[in-house]
Amino acid sequence: MAFQADRCDPARAEAKVLGGVIVEARGLRKTFAGGIEALRGVSLAVRQGEVVVVVGPSGSGKSTLLRCLCGLETPDAGEVVTDGARLPGSRRDRDRIRTETGMVFQHFNLFPHLTALANVTLAPRLARGLPADRAEAEARALLGRVGLKDKTGAYPAELSGGQQQRVAIARALAMRPKVMLFDEATSALDPEMIGEVLEVMRGLAAEGMTMVVVTHEMGFAREAGDRVLFMDQGRIEEEAGAAEFFLSPRGERARRFLSRML
Amino acid sequence: MTPSSRTSPLSRLAQPLPDLLAFAALAALVVWGVLAGARNLGYHWQWYAVPATLLTWGADGPAAGPLLQGLLLTLALAGTALPLTFCLGLAACLAALSDSFAARAVSRLYLEAVRNTPLLIQIFLLWFVAAPLLGMGRFTAGVLALALFEGAYAAEILRGAVLSLPRGQWEAAHALGLSRAQTYARVVLPQALRRALPPLTGQAVSLVKDSALLSAISLFELTLRAQALVSDTFLTFEIWFTTAGLYLAVNLALSAAARTLERRVRLRG
Ligand SMILES: Nc1ncnc2c1ncn2[C@@H]1O[C@H](COP(=O)(O)OP(=O)(O)OP(=O)(O)O)[C@@H](O)[C@H]1O
Ligand SMILES: [Mg+2]
């Protein structure tokens, strides 16, 4: 347990209490077919309750990093440790990381043949072995929490982009993950729908969810982020408290990136 | 006023009229062509003899005539082969997509062997070579030959449908912690089967038509019955037209059933 006392964020009344390290990546490297080095030695440690925002230009490896953290991509070198489970590792470790890491995709990836409710109950029933009625009660509560109480019976095609993404967030939360990963969760949305999704994400952060968020929403990064990682060409180029990063980025690349984004 | 509110009910009824007239003209042309062809051959039509090939009235009520008996055997063959085809196709598709090299190799071997040799020869091989070894009856050998043949095509249809799903579906299921089997059963196949339904219906229709080749191993299904009748009665045109009509009726019913199923499982939205 430690206080982040050195951060002076006027928007926040009291300093946030962070727990121990829950997600750790050490020396991740990933080269894709064609010789593209997406990750060239990335290490990070995320503490319980921390909101880490990852920013950086297109192709800098942000998505690849998140996909390594949730086991969708196998790094060529390095390892991921989430709550004691290791990647690469045993099958049990792999399954634990998959279920304990929630992932929200840019394009929602809802199951189109299932209602919003069934999208949310599917994994708890199959992967957590929850009985149908318990899973449904939990799913209704989660859908209520993301503001979709009256959309439980709707199919994805009957929902707006913002609503679909909120169902996707509820679906990931239903597995009771220890950490939530967001890969440009608002990039595919019409401008008027970005707010409702960011609102849900802010709420999660306020409740103390551990989050790693790749986003181009600099406002969200500044308000909700505890720490910002700036990635460029497969490396973490800069790492700072959110307020500090936006006030005075140290490196030239980060400065140029920020001047383009803001 | 919008155009639609101006049109009277009568003119709305008349709208498809030109289309219908064109169709009737085309149909008339075909019938006339056939009749003219037959007249040139000096063909003597005897349609009155056809009903007896379907139903006969014996001492103890109605009995199936030879064509109807053939139709029933065709239906039995196709009806047994169809579910088997689906299971074989699904198994071969899953094997082709599996991580196991052995499963992929066996599946590939099966698909290539079946799709690149004539069905007639496969039927002969099954009946004259495999059946004596395995103690199979004629009916079983026939059903198996049909199912093995059509199953290979069904496998490729299903594989295409599975591969056509966006990668994000697999990734979402994986990130949620579903196993591979669970992902197939609850996420991938429900969507892939919907996409595969129209081409699979086409394959089912092919199966019914291809069952005619089983006449080569003396299964007295519809086509062999028709052939026997023609050589007995010389009602060449009448029998073959009637037989074609029976196949047509079976397949139209099959397609209609498939369309109903398609509508019922169509995704909302
Ligand atoms: N499956 C893949 N096969 C080949 N190359 C890939 C693959 N996935 C990513 N890459 C490459 O790896 C590099 C990093 O990609 P990544 O998607 O991680 O970037 P990103 O920071 O998320 O970019 P963006 O902001 O555009 O989403 C890019 O050059 C990309 O083209
Ligand atoms: Mg990306």
Tab-separated table of C-alpha atoms and ligand atoms in Angstrom, chain A residues 32-33 36 38 57-64 184 216, chain B residues 167, ligand 1:
chain	number	residue	atom	x	y	z
A	32	PHE	CA	5.235	-10.004	-36.885
A	33	ALA	CA	5.638	-11.856	-40.146
A	36	ILE	CA	7.621	-5.561	-38.319
A	38	ALA	CA	5.655	-4.148	-32.961
A	57	PRO	CA	1.111	7.436	-32.733
A	58	SER	CA	-0.524	4.840	-34.972
A	59	GLY	CA	1.538	1.672	-35.315
A	60	SER	CA	3.538	2.302	-32.148
A	61	GLY	CA	2.479	-1.057	-30.679
A	62	LYS	CA	-0.281	-0.047	-28.252
A	63	SER	CA	-2.754	-2.680	-29.413
A	64	THR	CA	-0.077	-5.344	-29.549
A	184	GLU	CA	-9.471	2.568	-28.358
A	216	HIS	CA	-6.837	9.204	-28.247
B	167	ARG	CA	-11.712	-12.573	-36.361
C	1	LIG	N1	-1.331	-9.436	-36.949
C	1	LIG	C1	-0.370	-8.614	-37.430
C	1	LIG	N2	0.383	-9.021	-38.486
C	1	LIG	C2	1.358	-8.227	-38.973
C	1	LIG	N3	1.652	-7.012	-38.498
C	1	LIG	C3	0.929	-6.548	-37.458
C	1	LIG	C4	-0.109	-7.322	-36.878
C	1	LIG	N4	-0.654	-6.612	-35.863
C	1	LIG	C5	0.028	-5.448	-35.817
C	1	LIG	N5	0.972	-5.407	-36.771
C	1	LIG	C6	1.943	-4.302	-36.986
C	1	LIG	O1	2.576	-4.036	-35.770
C	1	LIG	C7	2.738	-2.648	-35.588
C	1	LIG	C8	2.083	-2.215	-34.299
C	1	LIG	O2	0.691	-2.405	-34.413
C	1	LIG	P1	-0.345	-2.008	-33.297
C	1	LIG	O3	-1.678	-2.417	-33.790
C	1	LIG	O4	0.096	-2.568	-32.002
C	1	LIG	O5	-0.226	-0.420	-33.275
C	1	LIG	P2	-1.143	0.632	-32.526
C	1	LIG	O6	-0.241	1.463	-31.700
C	1	LIG	O7	-2.270	-0.051	-31.846
C	1	LIG	O8	-1.707	1.515	-33.726
C	1	LIG	P3	-3.134	2.182	-33.919
C	1	LIG	O9	-3.136	3.449	-33.135
C	1	LIG	O10	-3.203	2.443	-35.393
C	1	LIG	O11	-4.172	1.193	-33.459
C	1	LIG	C9	2.141	-1.976	-36.796
C	1	LIG	O12	3.187	-1.663	-37.690
C	1	LIG	C10	1.249	-3.019	-37.378
C	1	LIG	O13	1.178	-2.887	-38.772
